[in-house]
């Protein structure tokens, strides 16, 4: 790297961190940007209508910051957003927060497991959203506590089955492990990256207290409601 290149990188790193709002609806992104700027000048706010537009116009290398990306629920959209989360999570200077109209806890947990640092339903207040972004910018992770508490609520004595213990994607990975499939095969069948499959396997092993894949398969077959 040339001296001028190194100086340019140093200059970009010294600039205030940026919060990037990616939202197709201009009124929503402008209102959110205005609200954030009214509370603090410790960061700059940039707005874009799409992830593609941000990638075209952002500085290179990008400044450290938080990307707030609108997440639209749905089977096809979910696959696309998983890929986007993985790509953005690979950028060490970016912390990704999803802004969503849904409060599906499985989707929240799936997003965090894939690499997002926050999940903000649009049912939350603006103050809570600002606090969530501040937490993420400080290195934390945000999921609405009310959503997690409702997930845990249930009748005393009810058996905890796979659907309650794991996200849908974790359950699909676990089923594949039960059939002895390798990570590469699981990744191909579920349209995931192999590294993502490894993350899911580790998380499932942790939840069941398994130390290897064989032990994981044995323990999972004994889960209440597994149907095995």
CSV table of C-alpha atoms in Angstrom, one decimal:
chain,number,residue,atom,x,y,z
A,1,UNK,CA,0.0,0.0,0.0
A,2,UNK,CA,1.3,3.5,-0.9
A,3,UNK,CA,1.7,6.2,1.7
A,4,UNK,CA,-1.1,8.2,0.2
A,5,UNK,CA,-3.4,5.1,0.4
A,6,UNK,CA,-2.5,4.6,4.0
A,7,UNK,CA,-3.2,8.2,4.8
A,8,UNK,CA,-6.6,8.0,3.1
A,9,UNK,CA,-7.6,5.0,5.2
A,10,UNK,CA,-6.4,6.8,8.3
A,11,UNK,CA,-8.5,9.8,7.4
A,12,UNK,CA,-11.6,7.8,6.9
A,13,UNK,CA,-11.1,6.0,10.2
A,14,UNK,CA,-10.8,9.3,12.0
A,15,UNK,CA,-14.2,10.5,10.7
A,16,UNK,CA,-17.3,10.2,12.9
A,17,UNK,CA,-18.9,6.8,12.7
A,18,UNK,CA,-21.9,6.6,10.4
A,19,UNK,CA,-25.4,5.1,10.8
A,20,UNK,CA,-26.6,4.0,7.5
A,21,UNK,CA,-30.3,3.7,7.0
A,22,UNK,CA,-31.4,1.5,4.1
A,23,UNK,CA,-35.1,1.8,3.4
A,24,UNK,CA,-37.1,2.0,0.1
A,25,UNK,CA,-39.7,4.5,1.5
A,26,UNK,CA,-38.2,7.9,1.6
A,27,UNK,CA,-40.5,9.3,4.2
A,28,UNK,CA,-39.6,6.6,6.7
A,29,UNK,CA,-35.8,6.8,6.2
A,30,UNK,CA,-35.9,10.6,6.3
A,31,UNK,CA,-37.9,10.7,9.5
A,32,UNK,CA,-35.6,8.2,11.2
A,33,UNK,CA,-32.5,10.0,10.1
A,34,UNK,CA,-33.9,13.3,11.3
A,35,UNK,CA,-34.8,11.8,14.7
A,36,UNK,CA,-31.3,10.3,15.2
A,37,UNK,CA,-29.5,13.5,14.3
A,38,UNK,CA,-31.7,15.5,16.7
A,39,UNK,CA,-30.4,13.4,19.6
A,40,UNK,CA,-26.7,13.3,18.9
A,41,UNK,CA,-24.0,14.7,16.7
A,42,UNK,CA,-21.5,11.9,17.7
A,43,UNK,CA,-22.2,10.2,14.4
A,44,UNK,CA,-23.3,11.0,10.9
A,45,UNK,CA,-26.5,9.5,9.3
A,46,UNK,CA,-26.6,8.4,5.7
A,47,UNK,CA,-29.7,7.2,3.9
A,48,UNK,CA,-30.1,5.0,0.8
A,49,UNK,CA,-33.0,3.4,-0.9
A,50,UNK,CA,-31.4,0.0,-1.3
A,51,UNK,CA,-28.4,-2.1,-0.3
A,52,UNK,CA,-27.2,-2.0,-3.9
A,53,UNK,CA,-27.2,1.8,-3.9
A,54,UNK,CA,-25.3,2.0,-0.6
A,55,UNK,CA,-22.7,-0.4,-2.0
A,56,UNK,CA,-22.3,1.7,-5.1
A,57,UNK,CA,-21.9,5.0,-3.3
A,58,UNK,CA,-20.2,4.2,0.0
A,59,UNK,CA,-16.6,5.2,0.5
A,60,UNK,CA,-13.9,2.6,0.1
A,61,UNK,CA,-12.8,1.5,2.6
A,62,UNK,CA,-16.1,2.1,4.4
A,63,UNK,CA,-16.2,4.0,7.6
A,64,UNK,CA,-17.0,2.1,10.8
A,65,UNK,CA,-20.7,2.2,11.5
A,66,UNK,CA,-24.1,0.6,11.9
A,67,UNK,CA,-26.2,-0.4,9.0
A,68,UNK,CA,-30.0,-0.3,9.6
A,69,UNK,CA,-31.6,-2.5,6.9
A,70,UNK,CA,-35.3,-2.9,6.4
A,71,UNK,CA,-36.2,-6.6,6.6
A,72,UNK,CA,-39.2,-7.9,4.7
A,73,UNK,CA,-40.5,-11.3,5.9
A,74,UNK,CA,-41.2,-14.1,3.5
A,75,UNK,CA,-39.7,-17.4,2.3
A,76,UNK,CA,-37.9,-16.0,-0.7
A,77,UNK,CA,-36.9,-12.8,1.1
A,78,UNK,CA,-35.6,-14.7,4.1
A,79,UNK,CA,-33.0,-16.6,1.9
A,80,UNK,CA,-31.9,-13.3,0.3
A,81,UNK,CA,-31.6,-11.5,3.7
A,82,UNK,CA,-29.6,-14.4,5.1
A,83,UNK,CA,-27.1,-14.0,2.4
A,84,UNK,CA,-27.0,-10.2,2.9
A,85,UNK,CA,-26.5,-10.7,6.7
A,86,UNK,CA,-23.6,-13.1,6.1
A,87,UNK,CA,-21.9,-10.7,3.7
A,88,UNK,CA,-22.4,-7.7,5.9
A,89,UNK,CA,-21.3,-9.6,9.0
A,90,UNK,CA,-18.1,-10.4,7.3
A,91,UNK,CA,-17.2,-6.7,7.2
A,92,UNK,CA,-15.7,-6.1,10.6
A,93,UNK,CA,-16.4,-2.4,10.4
A,94,UNK,CA,-20.2,-2.8,10.1
A,95,UNK,CA,-22.8,-3.8,12.7
A,96,UNK,CA,-26.1,-4.8,11.1
A,97,UNK,CA,-29.5,-4.0,12.6
A,98,UNK,CA,-32.7,-5.2,11.0
A,99,UNK,CA,-35.8,-3.1,11.0
A,100,UNK,CA,-38.8,-5.3,10.5
A,101,UNK,CA,-42.6,-5.1,10.5
A,102,UNK,CA,-42.8,-8.6,12.1
A,103,UNK,CA,-42.1,-9.9,15.6
A,104,UNK,CA,-41.5,-13.5,14.8
A,105,UNK,CA,-39.1,-14.7,17.4
A,106,UNK,CA,-37.7,-17.5,15.2
A,107,UNK,CA,-36.8,-14.9,12.6
A,108,UNK,CA,-35.2,-12.7,15.2
A,109,UNK,CA,-33.0,-15.6,16.5
A,110,UNK,CA,-32.2,-16.8,13.0
A,111,UNK,CA,-31.0,-13.3,12.1
A,112,UNK,CA,-28.8,-13.0,15.1
A,113,UNK,CA,-27.4,-16.5,14.6
A,114,UNK,CA,-26.5,-15.5,11.0
A,115,UNK,CA,-24.6,-12.4,12.1
A,116,UNK,CA,-27.0,-9.5,12.7
A,117,UNK,CA,-26.4,-7.5,15.9
A,118,UNK,CA,-29.9,-6.2,16.4
A,119,UNK,CA,-33.5,-6.8,15.4
A,120,UNK,CA,-35.9,-3.8,15.9
A,121,UNK,CA,-39.7,-4.4,15.2
A,122,UNK,CA,-41.5,-1.3,14.0
A,123,UNK,CA,-44.0,-1.8,16.9
A,124,UNK,CA,-41.3,-0.4,19.3
A,125,UNK,CA,-41.1,3.3,20.1
A,126,UNK,CA,-38.6,5.6,18.6
A,127,UNK,CA,-36.8,6.0,21.9
A,128,UNK,CA,-36.3,2.2,22.2
A,129,UNK,CA,-35.1,2.0,18.6
A,130,UNK,CA,-32.5,4.7,19.3
A,131,UNK,CA,-31.4,2.9,22.4
A,132,UNK,CA,-31.1,-0.3,20.5
A,133,UNK,CA,-28.9,1.3,17.9
A,134,UNK,CA,-26.7,2.9,20.6
A,135,UNK,CA,-26.3,-0.5,22.2
A,136,UNK,CA,-25.3,-2.1,18.9
A,137,UNK,CA,-22.8,0.7,18.2
A,138,UNK,CA,-21.3,0.0,21.6
A,139,UNK,CA,-20.7,-3.6,20.8
A,140,UNK,CA,-23.9,-5.1,22.2
A,141,UNK,CA,-26.7,-7.2,20.7
A,142,UNK,CA,-30.4,-6.2,20.8
A,143,UNK,CA,-33.5,-8.4,20.7
A,144,UNK,CA,-36.8,-7.1,22.3
A,145,UNK,CA,-37.0,-8.7,25.7
A,146,UNK,CA,-40.8,-8.9,25.5
A,147,UNK,CA,-40.6,-11.2,22.5
A,148,UNK,CA,-38.2,-13.6,24.2
A,149,UNK,CA,-40.3,-13.7,27.3
A,150,UNK,CA,-43.4,-14.5,25.3
A,151,UNK,CA,-41.4,-17.3,23.6
A,152,UNK,CA,-40.6,-18.8,27.0
A,153,UNK,CA,-44.1,-18.5,28.3
A,154,UNK,CA,-46.0,-21.8,28.4
A,155,UNK,CA,-47.9,-24.2,30.5
A,156,UNK,CA,-45.9,-25.7,33.5
A,157,UNK,CA,-45.0,-29.3,32.8
A,158,UNK,CA,-45.4,-29.0,29.0
A,159,UNK,CA,-42.6,-31.0,27.3
A,160,UNK,CA,-40.1,-29.0,25.4
A,161,UNK,CA,-39.8,-30.3,21.8
A,162,UNK,CA,-37.6,-29.4,18.9
A,163,UNK,CA,-39.9,-26.6,17.7
A,164,UNK,CA,-39.6,-24.8,21.0
A,165,UNK,CA,-35.9,-25.3,21.5
A,166,UNK,CA,-34.6,-24.4,18.1
A,167,UNK,CA,-35.2,-21.9,15.3
A,168,UNK,CA,-36.6,-23.4,12.1
A,169,UNK,CA,-33.2,-23.4,10.4
A,170,UNK,CA,-31.5,-25.0,13.4
A,171,UNK,CA,-34.2,-27.7,13.4
A,172,UNK,CA,-33.6,-28.4,9.7
A,173,UNK,CA,-29.8,-28.6,10.3
A,174,UNK,CA,-30.4,-30.9,13.3
A,175,UNK,CA,-32.6,-33.3,11.2
A,176,UNK,CA,-29.9,-33.5,8.6
A,177,UNK,CA,-27.3,-34.3,11.2
A,178,UNK,CA,-29.5,-37.0,12.5
A,179,UNK,CA,-29.4,-38.6,9.0
A,180,UNK,CA,-25.6,-38.5,9.1
A,181,UNK,CA,-25.2,-35.8,6.4
A,182,UNK,CA,-22.0,-33.8,6.2
A,183,UNK,CA,-21.9,-30.0,6.6
A,184,UNK,CA,-21.2,-29.6,2.9
A,185,UNK,CA,-24.2,-31.6,1.9
A,186,UNK,CA,-26.4,-29.8,4.4
A,187,UNK,CA,-25.3,-26.5,3.1
A,188,UNK,CA,-26.2,-27.5,-0.5
A,189,UNK,CA,-29.6,-28.9,0.5
A,190,UNK,CA,-30.6,-25.9,2.6
A,191,UNK,CA,-29.0,-23.3,0.3
A,192,UNK,CA,-26.6,-22.0,3.0
A,193,UNK,CA,-22.9,-21.4,3.3
A,194,UNK,CA,-21.0,-24.2,4.9
A,195,UNK,CA,-19.7,-21.7,7.6
A,196,UNK,CA,-23.3,-20.9,8.5
A,197,UNK,CA,-24.1,-24.6,8.9
A,198,UNK,CA,-21.2,-25.0,11.2
A,199,UNK,CA,-22.5,-22.1,13.3
A,200,UNK,CA,-26.0,-23.7,13.6
A,201,UNK,CA,-24.5,-27.1,14.5
A,202,UNK,CA,-22.4,-25.5,17.3
A,203,UNK,CA,-25.5,-23.7,18.6
A,204,UNK,CA,-27.6,-26.8,18.6
A,205,UNK,CA,-24.8,-28.8,20.3
A,206,UNK,CA,-24.5,-26.1,23.0
A,207,UNK,CA,-28.3,-26.2,23.6
A,208,UNK,CA,-28.3,-30.0,24.0
A,209,UNK,CA,-25.0,-30.2,25.9
A,210,UNK,CA,-23.5,-32.5,23.2
A,211,UNK,CA,-19.7,-32.7,22.7
A,212,UNK,CA,-19.7,-34.2,19.2
A,213,UNK,CA,-22.0,-34.9,16.3
A,214,UNK,CA,-22.6,-38.5,17.3
A,215,UNK,CA,-23.7,-37.5,20.8
A,216,UNK,CA,-25.8,-34.7,19.2
A,217,UNK,CA,-27.7,-37.2,17.1
A,218,UNK,CA,-28.3,-39.6,20.0
A,219,UNK,CA,-29.5,-36.8,22.4
A,220,UNK,CA,-31.8,-35.2,19.7
A,221,UNK,CA,-33.5,-38.5,19.1
A,222,UNK,CA,-34.5,-38.6,22.8
A,223,UNK,CA,-36.1,-35.1,22.7
A,224,UNK,CA,-39.8,-35.0,23.7
A,225,UNK,CA,-42.0,-34.6,20.6
A,226,UNK,CA,-39.3,-35.5,18.2
A,227,UNK,CA,-41.4,-38.3,16.8
A,228,UNK,CA,-38.4,-40.6,16.6
